[in-house]
Amino acid sequence: MHGGAGTILKAQMNSEKESLYTNALKEAVLVGEAILLNDGYAVDAVEAVVKQLEDNPLFNAGKGSVFTHEGKNEMDASIMDGRTLKAGAVSSVMHIRNPVTLARAVMEHTEHVFLSGSGAVDFARSMGLKLEPDEYFFVQYRYDQLKKARESDTIVLDHTAIKDIDEKKFGTVGAVALDVYGNLAAATSTGGMTNKKHGRIGDSPIIGAGTYANNNTCAISCTGHGEFFIRSVVAYDISCLMEYKGLSLKAACDYVVKDKLVKLGGEGGLIAIDKEGNIQMPYNTEGMYRASKTNNEDLVIGIY
Ligand code: ASP
């Protein structure tokens, strides 16, 4: 799982902050692990992990989502099941407590893949999903981030260092999993970018860009400068390099994240798992909040 990539510098961390992150990452991984150890499905595990992170104001998703230019919280999320190649996604949704669960409902209870805005929220209501008032999403430092970004008229990626205001760089969240049946799944959720305008949508809810899963290849969840991830069709590109060119997960990830994206100027990273259970968590930024666990490896937690 990941909690966002970006300018995360050890020099700007203190041990208290670091343990806040690492505890949150650890708790989320354990939620997913418990499901998988009980022979649960990969798709259930990724939804549960992302949901847990959406409820944590540390991360830019769900409760901790960043503010738009107008001072709203508009969220994007997606989920994909590698067994069926079914997918669900939502963009620009407000008041939804767990956008990833809404994305899953789109996948399972509609004939569509991608719903947006008020239509998606109406659908959430009809499914009885949890909605929250504006106050639930109000996090003071996020609002301060917006004020600063507005003053300088910049559109700010959550993970980009901004002098004075960006002490807390928390990012988009995502999870990938392989279950005992050999199924792969991926999910991603985000508040997007601080001060985003004009209904901007990033890569996170776009199947093939920010999220992808296919039992024949891999499951991927991305974080970074969404525009570049959309243009590079990052998640699907990695799957294709494995499927059509026979690359290993590592070779495909390294090529896309450390070569192709870098050449284009796209900062970020991703988490990936293949059908054999190999895990890769590459990034081309200073850091990426990340954690992993397999049945034969101890918990891995990383930031820098
Ligand atoms: N990829 C997300 C977006 O562009 C941002 C992030 O990963 O932090 O909306």
PDB file of C-alpha atoms and ligand atoms in Angstrom:
ATOM      1  CA  MET A   1       0.000   0.000   0.000  1.00  0.00           C
ATOM      2  CA  HIS A   2       1.034   3.616  -0.424  1.00  0.00           C
ATOM      3  CA  GLY A   3       0.144   6.910   1.210  1.00  0.00           C
ATOM      4  CA  GLY A   4       1.501   9.201  -1.492  1.00  0.00           C
ATOM      5  CA  ALA A   5       4.851  10.117  -3.006  1.00  0.00           C
ATOM      6  CA  GLY A   6       6.626  13.442  -3.027  1.00  0.00           C
ATOM      7  CA  THR A   7       9.116  15.776  -1.490  1.00  0.00           C
ATOM      8  CA  ILE A   8       9.356  13.883   1.744  1.00  0.00           C
ATOM      9  CA  LEU A   9      12.676  14.799   3.285  1.00  0.00           C
ATOM     10  CA  LYS A  10      14.123  13.138   6.343  1.00  0.00           C
ATOM     11  CA  ALA A  11      15.536  16.496   7.386  1.00  0.00           C
ATOM     12  CA  GLN A  12      12.011  17.883   7.692  1.00  0.00           C
ATOM     13  CA  MET A  13      10.702  14.968   9.754  1.00  0.00           C
ATOM     14  CA  ASN A  14      10.731  14.448  13.455  1.00  0.00           C
ATOM     15  CA  SER A  15      10.316  11.184  15.271  1.00  0.00           C
ATOM     16  CA  GLU A  16       6.788  12.005  16.401  1.00  0.00           C
ATOM     17  CA  LYS A  17       5.634  12.709  12.844  1.00  0.00           C
ATOM     18  CA  GLU A  18       7.438   9.680  11.563  1.00  0.00           C
ATOM     19  CA  SER A  19       5.749   7.374  14.008  1.00  0.00           C
ATOM     20  CA  LEU A  20       2.339   8.834  13.171  1.00  0.00           C
ATOM     21  CA  TYR A  21       2.902   7.833   9.558  1.00  0.00           C
ATOM     22  CA  THR A  22       4.436   4.464  10.255  1.00  0.00           C
ATOM     23  CA  ASN A  23       1.687   3.502  12.694  1.00  0.00           C
ATOM     24  CA  ALA A  24      -0.992   4.491  10.205  1.00  0.00           C
ATOM     25  CA  LEU A  25       0.703   2.497   7.452  1.00  0.00           C
ATOM     26  CA  LYS A  26       1.139  -0.489   9.717  1.00  0.00           C
ATOM     27  CA  GLU A  27      -2.472  -0.500  10.908  1.00  0.00           C
ATOM     28  CA  ALA A  28      -3.725  -0.323   7.340  1.00  0.00           C
ATOM     29  CA  VAL A  29      -1.523  -3.189   6.172  1.00  0.00           C
ATOM     30  CA  LEU A  30      -2.742  -5.331   9.055  1.00  0.00           C
ATOM     31  CA  VAL A  31      -6.345  -4.728   8.016  1.00  0.00           C
ATOM     32  CA  GLY A  32      -5.567  -6.080   4.539  1.00  0.00           C
ATOM     33  CA  GLU A  33      -3.464  -8.933   5.856  1.00  0.00           C
ATOM     34  CA  ALA A  34      -6.230 -10.135   8.180  1.00  0.00           C
ATOM     35  CA  ILE A  35      -8.597 -10.462   5.213  1.00  0.00           C
ATOM     36  CA  LEU A  36      -6.066 -12.299   3.052  1.00  0.00           C
ATOM     37  CA  LEU A  37      -5.020 -14.655   5.857  1.00  0.00           C
ATOM     38  CA  ASN A  38      -8.676 -15.632   6.228  1.00  0.00           C
ATOM     39  CA  ASP A  39      -8.733 -16.651   2.563  1.00  0.00           C
ATOM     40  CA  GLY A  40     -10.515 -13.426   1.681  1.00  0.00           C
ATOM     41  CA  TYR A  41     -10.489 -11.886  -1.771  1.00  0.00           C
ATOM     42  CA  ALA A  42      -7.881  -9.421  -3.017  1.00  0.00           C
ATOM     43  CA  VAL A  43     -10.610  -6.960  -3.964  1.00  0.00           C
ATOM     44  CA  ASP A  44     -11.952  -6.980  -0.387  1.00  0.00           C
ATOM     45  CA  ALA A  45      -8.456  -6.440   0.987  1.00  0.00           C
ATOM     46  CA  VAL A  46      -7.649  -3.432  -1.192  1.00  0.00           C
ATOM     47  CA  GLU A  47     -10.999  -1.809  -0.472  1.00  0.00           C
ATOM     48  CA  ALA A  48     -10.576  -2.289   3.277  1.00  0.00           C
ATOM     49  CA  VAL A  49      -7.035  -0.896   3.313  1.00  0.00           C
ATOM     50  CA  VAL A  50      -7.957   2.177   1.295  1.00  0.00           C
ATOM     51  CA  LYS A  51     -11.070   2.742   3.401  1.00  0.00           C
ATOM     52  CA  GLN A  52      -8.970   2.710   6.557  1.00  0.00           C
ATOM     53  CA  LEU A  53      -6.665   5.365   5.070  1.00  0.00           C
ATOM     54  CA  GLU A  54      -9.617   7.453   3.859  1.00  0.00           C
ATOM     55  CA  ASP A  55     -10.807   7.673   7.464  1.00  0.00           C
ATOM     56  CA  ASN A  56      -7.410   8.952   8.614  1.00  0.00           C
ATOM     57  CA  PRO A  57      -6.905  12.738   8.275  1.00  0.00           C
ATOM     58  CA  LEU A  58      -3.168  12.178   7.769  1.00  0.00           C
ATOM     59  CA  PHE A  59      -3.761  11.251   4.157  1.00  0.00           C
ATOM     60  CA  ASN A  60      -5.099  13.164   1.175  1.00  0.00           C
ATOM     61  CA  ALA A  61      -8.152  10.980   0.637  1.00  0.00           C
ATOM     62  CA  GLY A  62     -11.590  10.832   2.237  1.00  0.00           C
ATOM     63  CA  LYS A  63     -11.519  12.802   5.494  1.00  0.00           C
ATOM     64  CA  GLY A  64      -8.101  14.368   4.871  1.00  0.00           C
ATOM     65  CA  SER A  65      -8.792  15.439   1.288  1.00  0.00           C
ATOM     66  CA  VAL A  66      -7.243  18.698   0.110  1.00  0.00           C
ATOM     67  CA  PHE A  67      -9.358  21.724  -0.834  1.00  0.00           C
ATOM     68  CA  THR A  68     -10.293  22.882  -4.325  1.00  0.00           C
ATOM     69  CA  HIS A  69      -9.936  26.530  -5.343  1.00  0.00           C
ATOM     70  CA  GLU A  70     -13.522  27.103  -4.192  1.00  0.00           C
ATOM     71  CA  GLY A  71     -12.773  25.596  -0.787  1.00  0.00           C
ATOM     72  CA  LYS A  72     -14.548  22.291  -1.421  1.00  0.00           C
ATOM     73  CA  ASN A  73     -13.391  18.717  -1.075  1.00  0.00           C
ATOM     74  CA  GLU A  74     -13.828  16.875  -4.358  1.00  0.00           C
ATOM     75  CA  MET A  75     -12.607  13.310  -4.302  1.00  0.00           C
ATOM     76  CA  ASP A  76     -11.628  10.720  -6.905  1.00  0.00           C
ATOM     77  CA  ALA A  77     -11.314   6.944  -6.454  1.00  0.00           C
ATOM     78  CA  SER A  78     -11.191   3.701  -8.384  1.00  0.00           C
ATOM     79  CA  ILE A  79     -10.975  -0.052  -7.907  1.00  0.00           C
ATOM     80  CA  MET A  80     -10.260  -2.941 -10.282  1.00  0.00           C
ATOM     81  CA  ASP A  81     -10.649  -6.675  -9.934  1.00  0.00           C
ATOM     82  CA  GLY A  82      -7.962  -8.541 -11.897  1.00  0.00           C
ATOM     83  CA  ARG A  83     -10.029 -11.733 -11.991  1.00  0.00           C
ATOM     84  CA  THR A  84     -12.920 -10.302 -13.997  1.00  0.00           C
ATOM     85  CA  LEU A  85     -11.261  -7.128 -15.334  1.00  0.00           C
ATOM     86  CA  LYS A  86     -14.265  -5.334 -13.890  1.00  0.00           C
ATOM     87  CA  ALA A  87     -13.637  -1.835 -12.601  1.00  0.00           C
ATOM     88  CA  GLY A  88     -15.450   1.010 -10.899  1.00  0.00           C
ATOM     89  CA  ALA A  89     -14.505   4.653 -10.519  1.00  0.00           C
ATOM     90  CA  VAL A  90     -15.856   7.980  -9.284  1.00  0.00           C
ATOM     91  CA  SER A  91     -14.588  11.503  -9.727  1.00  0.00           C
ATOM     92  CA  SER A  92     -15.318  14.918  -8.217  1.00  0.00           C
ATOM     93  CA  VAL A  93     -17.563  13.460  -5.536  1.00  0.00           C
ATOM     94  CA  MET A  94     -18.376  15.481  -2.426  1.00  0.00           C
ATOM     95  CA  HIS A  95     -19.537  14.370   1.016  1.00  0.00           C
ATOM     96  CA  ILE A  96     -18.773  10.704   0.418  1.00  0.00           C
ATOM     97  CA  ARG A  97     -17.076   9.244   3.467  1.00  0.00           C
ATOM     98  CA  ASN A  98     -15.446   6.385   1.551  1.00  0.00           C
ATOM     99  CA  PRO A  99     -15.075   7.069  -2.169  1.00  0.00           C
ATOM    100  CA  VAL A 100     -13.402   3.674  -2.697  1.00  0.00           C
ATOM    101  CA  THR A 101     -16.554   1.929  -1.497  1.00  0.00           C
ATOM    102  CA  LEU A 102     -18.593   4.030  -3.897  1.00  0.00           C
ATOM    103  CA  ALA A 103     -16.208   3.029  -6.714  1.00  0.00           C
ATOM    104  CA  ARG A 104     -16.763  -0.597  -5.769  1.00  0.00           C
ATOM    105  CA  ALA A 105     -20.529  -0.097  -5.783  1.00  0.00           C
ATOM    106  CA  VAL A 106     -20.239   1.335  -9.294  1.00  0.00           C
ATOM    107  CA  MET A 107     -18.313  -1.795 -10.305  1.00  0.00           C
ATOM    108  CA  GLU A 108     -20.779  -4.199  -8.738  1.00  0.00           C
ATOM    109  CA  HIS A 109     -24.166  -2.522  -8.944  1.00  0.00           C
ATOM    110  CA  THR A 110     -24.234  -0.577 -12.213  1.00  0.00           C
ATOM    111  CA  GLU A 111     -23.629  -1.342 -15.849  1.00  0.00           C
ATOM    112  CA  HIS A 112     -21.112   1.512 -15.912  1.00  0.00           C
ATOM    113  CA  VAL A 113     -17.476   1.953 -14.957  1.00  0.00           C
ATOM    114  CA  PHE A 114     -17.088   5.645 -14.187  1.00  0.00           C
ATOM    115  CA  LEU A 115     -19.551   8.019 -12.498  1.00  0.00           C
ATOM    116  CA  SER A 116     -18.904  11.654 -11.671  1.00  0.00           C
ATOM    117  CA  GLY A 117     -20.091  14.544  -9.513  1.00  0.00           C
ATOM    118  CA  SER A 118     -23.651  14.859  -8.290  1.00  0.00           C
ATOM    119  CA  GLY A 119     -24.830  11.825 -10.266  1.00  0.00           C
ATOM    120  CA  ALA A 120     -22.320   9.658  -8.431  1.00  0.00           C
ATOM    121  CA  VAL A 121     -23.429  11.149  -5.110  1.00  0.00           C
ATOM    122  CA  ASP A 122     -27.093  10.423  -5.929  1.00  0.00           C
ATOM    123  CA  PHE A 123     -26.084   6.859  -6.679  1.00  0.00           C
ATOM    124  CA  ALA A 124     -24.244   6.665  -3.322  1.00  0.00           C
ATOM    125  CA  ARG A 125     -27.441   7.793  -1.570  1.00  0.00           C
ATOM    126  CA  SER A 126     -29.477   5.187  -3.390  1.00  0.00           C
ATOM    127  CA  MET A 127     -27.000   2.524  -2.238  1.00  0.00           C
ATOM    128  CA  GLY A 128     -27.232   3.727   1.353  1.00  0.00           C
ATOM    129  CA  LEU A 129     -23.539   4.668   1.546  1.00  0.00           C
ATOM    130  CA  LYS A 130     -22.297   6.978   4.267  1.00  0.00           C
ATOM    131  CA  LEU A 131     -22.353  10.707   3.528  1.00  0.00           C
ATOM    132  CA  GLU A 132     -20.764  13.340   5.754  1.00  0.00           C
ATOM    133  CA  PRO A 133     -21.294  17.108   6.147  1.00  0.00           C
ATOM    134  CA  ASP A 134     -18.674  19.652   5.018  1.00  0.00           C
ATOM    135  CA  GLU A 135     -17.319  19.907   8.581  1.00  0.00           C
ATOM    136  CA  TYR A 136     -16.236  16.269   8.537  1.00  0.00           C
ATOM    137  CA  PHE A 137     -13.744  17.041   5.768  1.00  0.00           C
ATOM    138  CA  PHE A 138     -12.453  20.268   7.303  1.00  0.00           C
ATOM    139  CA  VAL A 139      -8.842  19.857   8.355  1.00  0.00           C
ATOM    140  CA  GLN A 140      -7.206  23.138   9.369  1.00  0.00           C
ATOM    141  CA  TYR A 141      -3.771  22.596   7.839  1.00  0.00           C
ATOM    142  CA  ARG A 142      -5.386  21.605   4.543  1.00  0.00           C
ATOM    143  CA  TYR A 143      -7.285  24.882   4.584  1.00  0.00           C
ATOM    144  CA  ASP A 144      -4.067  26.760   5.347  1.00  0.00           C
ATOM    145  CA  GLN A 145      -2.497  25.003   2.365  1.00  0.00           C
ATOM    146  CA  LEU A 146      -5.324  26.304   0.194  1.00  0.00           C
ATOM    147  CA  LYS A 147      -4.989  29.865   1.465  1.00  0.00           C
ATOM    148  CA  LYS A 148      -1.284  29.880   0.620  1.00  0.00           C
ATOM    149  CA  ALA A 149      -1.838  28.295  -2.770  1.00  0.00           C
ATOM    150  CA  ARG A 150      -4.585  30.820  -3.570  1.00  0.00           C
ATOM    151  CA  GLU A 151      -2.346  33.730  -2.609  1.00  0.00           C
ATOM    152  CA  SER A 152       0.335  32.629  -5.031  1.00  0.00           C
ATOM    153  CA  ASP A 153      -2.251  31.417  -7.548  1.00  0.00           C
ATOM    154  CA  THR A 154      -0.543  28.049  -7.806  1.00  0.00           C
ATOM    155  CA  ILE A 155      -2.145  24.693  -8.192  1.00  0.00           C
ATOM    156  CA  VAL A 156      -0.432  22.520  -5.685  1.00  0.00           C
ATOM    157  CA  LEU A 157       0.217  18.853  -5.710  1.00  0.00           C
ATOM    158  CA  ASP A 158      -0.221  17.538  -2.227  1.00  0.00           C
ATOM    159  CA  HIS A 159       3.257  16.066  -2.221  1.00  0.00           C
ATOM    160  CA  THR A 160       5.037  19.129  -3.570  1.00  0.00           C
ATOM    161  CA  ALA A 161       7.071  21.078  -1.065  1.00  0.00           C
ATOM    162  CA  ILE A 162       5.713  24.548  -0.479  1.00  0.00           C
ATOM    163  CA  LYS A 163       7.688  26.714   1.809  1.00  0.00           C
ATOM    164  CA  ASP A 164       6.012  27.427   5.137  1.00  0.00           C
ATOM    165  CA  ILE A 165       2.824  25.500   4.589  1.00  0.00           C
ATOM    166  CA  ASP A 166       3.874  22.086   3.551  1.00  0.00           C
ATOM    167  CA  GLU A 167       5.154  20.723   6.789  1.00  0.00           C
ATOM    168  CA  LYS A 168       2.692  17.926   6.433  1.00  0.00           C
ATOM    169  CA  LYS A 169       2.938  16.264   3.089  1.00  0.00           C
ATOM    170  CA  PHE A 170       0.339  13.574   2.984  1.00  0.00           C
ATOM    171  CA  GLY A 171      -0.734  11.957  -0.186  1.00  0.00           C
ATOM    172  CA  THR A 172      -3.101   9.953  -2.184  1.00  0.00           C
ATOM    173  CA  VAL A 173      -3.613   6.409  -0.952  1.00  0.00           C
ATOM    174  CA  GLY A 174      -3.659   3.076  -2.712  1.00  0.00           C
ATOM    175  CA  ALA A 175      -3.443  -0.667  -2.234  1.00  0.00           C
ATOM    176  CA  VAL A 176      -2.724  -3.735  -4.330  1.00  0.00           C
ATOM    177  CA  ALA A 177      -3.140  -7.372  -3.313  1.00  0.00           C
ATOM    178  CA  LEU A 178      -2.806 -11.003  -4.376  1.00  0.00           C
ATOM    179  CA  ASP A 179      -5.115 -13.507  -2.654  1.00  0.00           C
ATOM    180  CA  VAL A 180      -4.834 -17.274  -2.082  1.00  0.00           C
ATOM    181  CA  TYR A 181      -6.867 -17.940  -5.230  1.00  0.00           C
ATOM    182  CA  GLY A 182      -4.388 -16.066  -7.417  1.00  0.00           C
ATOM    183  CA  ASN A 183      -6.570 -12.993  -7.844  1.00  0.00           C
ATOM    184  CA  LEU A 184      -5.023  -9.551  -8.136  1.00  0.00           C
ATOM    185  CA  ALA A 185      -6.786  -6.279  -7.292  1.00  0.00           C
ATOM    186  CA  ALA A 186      -5.924  -2.585  -7.024  1.00  0.00           C
ATOM    187  CA  ALA A 187      -7.584   0.502  -5.535  1.00  0.00           C
ATOM    188  CA  THR A 188      -6.652   4.199  -5.341  1.00  0.00           C
ATOM    189  CA  SER A 189      -8.296   7.183  -3.620  1.00  0.00           C
ATOM    190  CA  THR A 190      -7.444  10.885  -3.480  1.00  0.00           C
ATOM    191  CA  GLY A 191      -8.549  14.437  -2.830  1.00  0.00           C
ATOM    192  CA  GLY A 192      -6.401  15.448  -5.811  1.00  0.00           C
ATOM    193  CA  MET A 193      -4.509  18.753  -5.776  1.00  0.00           C
ATOM    194  CA  THR A 194      -4.820  21.756  -3.480  1.00  0.00           C
ATOM    195  CA  ASN A 195      -6.393  24.733  -5.284  1.00  0.00           C
ATOM    196  CA  LYS A 196      -7.454  22.586  -8.241  1.00  0.00           C
ATOM    197  CA  LYS A 197      -9.853  24.385 -10.549  1.00  0.00           C
ATOM    198  CA  HIS A 198     -12.427  23.831 -13.271  1.00  0.00           C
ATOM    199  CA  GLY A 199     -13.394  20.333 -12.138  1.00  0.00           C
ATOM    200  CA  ARG A 200      -9.858  19.018 -12.551  1.00  0.00           C
ATOM    201  CA  ILE A 201      -9.538  15.212 -12.347  1.00  0.00           C
ATOM    202  CA  GLY A 202      -6.230  13.409 -11.860  1.00  0.00           C
ATOM    203  CA  ASP A 203      -5.043   9.912 -12.715  1.00  0.00           C
ATOM    204  CA  SER A 204      -6.329   8.184  -9.578  1.00  0.00           C
ATOM    205  CA  PRO A 205      -9.859   7.390 -10.814  1.00  0.00           C
ATOM    206  CA  ILE A 206      -8.759   6.635 -14.371  1.00  0.00           C
ATOM    207  CA  ILE A 207      -8.518   2.916 -15.063  1.00  0.00           C
ATOM    208  CA  GLY A 208      -5.216   2.264 -16.820  1.00  0.00           C
ATOM    209  CA  ALA A 209      -3.617   5.518 -15.646  1.00  0.00           C
ATOM    210  CA  GLY A 210      -3.695   5.483 -11.823  1.00  0.00           C
ATOM    211  CA  THR A 211      -5.131   2.019 -11.228  1.00  0.00           C
ATOM    212  CA  TYR A 212      -5.055  -1.308 -13.038  1.00  0.00           C
ATOM    213  CA  ALA A 213      -5.309  -5.020 -12.227  1.00  0.00           C
ATOM    214  CA  ASN A 214      -5.162  -8.115 -14.410  1.00  0.00           C
ATOM    215  CA  ASN A 215      -4.708 -11.641 -13.038  1.00  0.00           C
ATOM    216  CA  ASN A 216      -2.416 -12.436 -15.997  1.00  0.00           C
ATOM    217  CA  THR A 217       0.060  -9.687 -15.168  1.00  0.00           C
ATOM    218  CA  CYS A 218      -0.055  -7.396 -12.163  1.00  0.00           C
ATOM    219  CA  ALA A 219      -1.981  -4.946  -9.987  1.00  0.00           C
ATOM    220  CA  ILE A 220      -0.886  -1.299  -9.817  1.00  0.00           C
ATOM    221  CA  SER A 221      -1.841   1.825  -7.834  1.00  0.00           C
ATOM    222  CA  CYS A 222      -0.103   5.119  -8.627  1.00  0.00           C
ATOM    223  CA  THR A 223       0.609   8.388  -6.852  1.00  0.00           C
ATOM    224  CA  GLY A 224       2.181  11.504  -8.254  1.00  0.00           C
ATOM    225  CA  HIS A 225       1.602  14.336 -10.691  1.00  0.00           C
ATOM    226  CA  GLY A 226      -1.625  13.025 -12.189  1.00  0.00           C
ATOM    227  CA  GLU A 227      -1.432  14.821 -15.521  1.00  0.00           C
ATOM    228  CA  PHE A 228       1.785  12.972 -16.392  1.00  0.00           C
ATOM    229  CA  PHE A 229       0.402   9.651 -15.199  1.00  0.00           C
ATOM    230  CA  ILE A 230      -2.640  10.115 -17.421  1.00  0.00           C
ATOM    231  CA  ARG A 231      -0.525  11.012 -20.449  1.00  0.00           C
ATOM    232  CA  SER A 232       1.746   8.025 -19.823  1.00  0.00           C
ATOM    233  CA  VAL A 233      -1.129   5.598 -19.100  1.00  0.00           C
ATOM    234  CA  VAL A 234       1.207   4.356 -16.397  1.00  0.00           C
ATOM    235  CA  ALA A 235      -0.643   1.476 -14.756  1.00  0.00           C
ATOM    236  CA  TYR A 236      -1.699  -0.155 -18.022  1.00  0.00           C
ATOM    237  CA  ASP A 237       1.707   0.478 -19.566  1.00  0.00           C
ATOM    238  CA  ILE A 238       3.344  -1.680 -16.905  1.00  0.00           C
ATOM    239  CA  SER A 239       0.802  -4.450 -17.419  1.00  0.00           C
ATOM    240  CA  CYS A 240       1.357  -4.264 -21.197  1.00  0.00           C
ATOM    241  CA  LEU A 241       5.129  -4.403 -20.907  1.00  0.00           C
ATOM    242  CA  MET A 242       4.694  -7.632 -18.958  1.00  0.00           C
ATOM    243  CA  GLU A 243       2.009  -9.088 -21.214  1.00  0.00           C
ATOM    244  CA  TYR A 244       3.320  -8.146 -24.639  1.00  0.00           C
ATOM    245  CA  LYS A 245       7.052  -7.874 -24.082  1.00  0.00           C
ATOM    246  CA  GLY A 246       7.534 -10.425 -21.321  1.00  0.00           C
ATOM    247  CA  LEU A 247       9.223  -7.977 -18.971  1.00  0.00           C
ATOM    248  CA  SER A 248       9.449  -8.814 -15.270  1.00  0.00           C
ATOM    249  CA  LEU A 249       7.465  -6.660 -12.854  1.00  0.00           C
ATOM    250  CA  LYS A 250      10.661  -4.983 -11.708  1.00  0.00           C
ATOM    251  CA  ALA A 251      11.930  -4.258 -15.219  1.00  0.00           C
ATOM    252  CA  ALA A 252       8.549  -2.852 -16.279  1.00  0.00           C
ATOM    253  CA  CYS A 253       8.231  -0.678 -13.152  1.00  0.00           C
ATOM    254  CA  ASP A 254      11.773   0.652 -13.369  1.00  0.00           C
ATOM    255  CA  TYR A 255      11.413   1.526 -17.036  1.00  0.00           C
ATOM    256  CA  VAL A 256       8.126   3.371 -16.590  1.00  0.00           C
ATOM    257  CA  VAL A 257       8.812   5.168 -13.286  1.00  0.00           C
ATOM    258  CA  LYS A 258      12.534   5.833 -13.535  1.00  0.00           C
ATOM    259  CA  ASP A 259      12.934   6.351 -17.268  1.00  0.00           C
ATOM    260  CA  LYS A 260       9.754   7.156 -19.218  1.00  0.00           C
ATOM    261  CA  LEU A 261       8.105   9.323 -16.540  1.00  0.00           C
ATOM    262  CA  VAL A 262      11.332  11.089 -15.671  1.00  0.00           C
ATOM    263  CA  LYS A 263      11.924  12.020 -19.323  1.00  0.00           C
ATOM    264  CA  LEU A 264       8.442  13.523 -19.462  1.00  0.00           C
ATOM    265  CA  GLY A 265       8.911  15.372 -16.153  1.00  0.00           C
ATOM    266  CA  GLY A 266       6.351  13.292 -14.257  1.00  0.00           C
ATOM    267  CA  GLU A 267       7.075  13.018 -10.567  1.00  0.00           C
ATOM    268  CA  GLY A 268       5.655  10.187  -8.503  1.00  0.00           C
ATOM    269  CA  GLY A 269       5.670   6.505  -7.818  1.00  0.00           C
ATOM    270  CA  LEU A 270       3.537   3.414  -7.595  1.00  0.00           C
ATOM    271  CA  ILE A 271       2.989   0.121  -5.844  1.00  0.00           C
ATOM    272  CA  ALA A 272       2.820  -3.095  -7.830  1.00  0.00           C
ATOM    273  CA  ILE A 273       2.358  -6.809  -7.257  1.00  0.00           C
ATOM    274  CA  ASP A 274       2.460  -9.583  -9.869  1.00  0.00           C
ATOM    275  CA  LYS A 275       0.722 -12.945 -10.041  1.00  0.00           C
ATOM    276  CA  GLU A 276       3.696 -14.629  -8.333  1.00  0.00           C
ATOM    277  CA  GLY A 277       3.494 -12.215  -5.423  1.00  0.00           C
ATOM    278  CA  ASN A 278       6.581 -10.167  -6.321  1.00  0.00           C
ATOM    279  CA  ILE A 279       6.265  -6.643  -4.982  1.00  0.00           C
ATOM    280  CA  GLN A 280       7.732  -3.433  -6.381  1.00  0.00           C
ATOM    281  CA  MET A 281       7.315   0.070  -4.916  1.00  0.00           C
ATOM    282  CA  PRO A 282       9.361   2.375  -7.190  1.00  0.00           C
ATOM    283  CA  TYR A 283       9.293   6.181  -7.055  1.00  0.00           C
ATOM    284  CA  ASN A 284      11.265   8.979  -8.658  1.00  0.00           C
ATOM    285  CA  THR A 285      10.611  11.528  -5.878  1.00  0.00           C
ATOM    286  CA  GLU A 286      12.460  11.947  -2.581  1.00  0.00           C
ATOM    287  CA  GLY A 287      10.060   9.660  -0.822  1.00  0.00           C
ATOM    288  CA  MET A 288       6.858   7.662  -0.862  1.00  0.00           C
ATOM    289  CA  TYR A 289       4.882   6.449   2.117  1.00  0.00           C
ATOM    290  CA  ARG A 290       4.648   2.717   1.585  1.00  0.00           C
ATOM    291  CA  ALA A 291       4.236  -0.614   3.314  1.00  0.00           C
ATOM    292  CA  SER A 292       3.931  -4.261   2.341  1.00  0.00           C
ATOM    293  CA  LYS A 293       3.433  -7.671   3.856  1.00  0.00           C
ATOM    294  CA  THR A 294       3.506 -11.163   2.398  1.00  0.00           C
ATOM    295  CA  ASN A 295       2.947 -14.576   3.944  1.00  0.00           C
ATOM    296  CA  ASN A 296       6.662 -15.264   3.967  1.00  0.00           C
ATOM    297  CA  GLU A 297       8.104 -11.808   4.539  1.00  0.00           C
ATOM    298  CA  ASP A 298       7.957  -9.487   7.495  1.00  0.00           C
ATOM    299  CA  LEU A 299       6.182  -6.166   7.387  1.00  0.00           C
ATOM    300  CA  VAL A 300       8.102  -3.627   5.276  1.00  0.00           C
ATOM    301  CA  ILE A 301       7.517   0.074   5.936  1.00  0.00           C
ATOM    302  CA  GLY A 302       9.303   2.850   4.062  1.00  0.00           C
ATOM    303  CA  ILE A 303       9.125   6.596   3.703  1.00  0.00           C
ATOM    304  CA  TYR A 304      12.349   7.845   2.068  1.00  0.00           C
TER     305      TYR A 304
HETATM  306  N1  ASP B   1      -2.142  11.483  -8.430  1.00  0.00           N
HETATM  307  C1  ASP B   1      -2.950  12.374  -7.663  1.00  0.00           C
HETATM  308  C2  ASP B   1      -3.596  13.391  -8.581  1.00  0.00           C
HETATM  309  O1  ASP B   1      -2.949  13.859  -9.489  1.00  0.00           O
HETATM  310  C3  ASP B   1      -2.184  13.138  -6.621  1.00  0.00           C
HETATM  311  C4  ASP B   1      -1.307  12.305  -5.709  1.00  0.00           C
HETATM  312  O2  ASP B   1      -0.932  11.190  -6.049  1.00  0.00           O
HETATM  313  O3  ASP B   1      -0.978  12.778  -4.599  1.00  0.00           O
HETATM  314  O4  ASP B   1      -4.730  13.750  -8.340  1.00  0.00           O
END
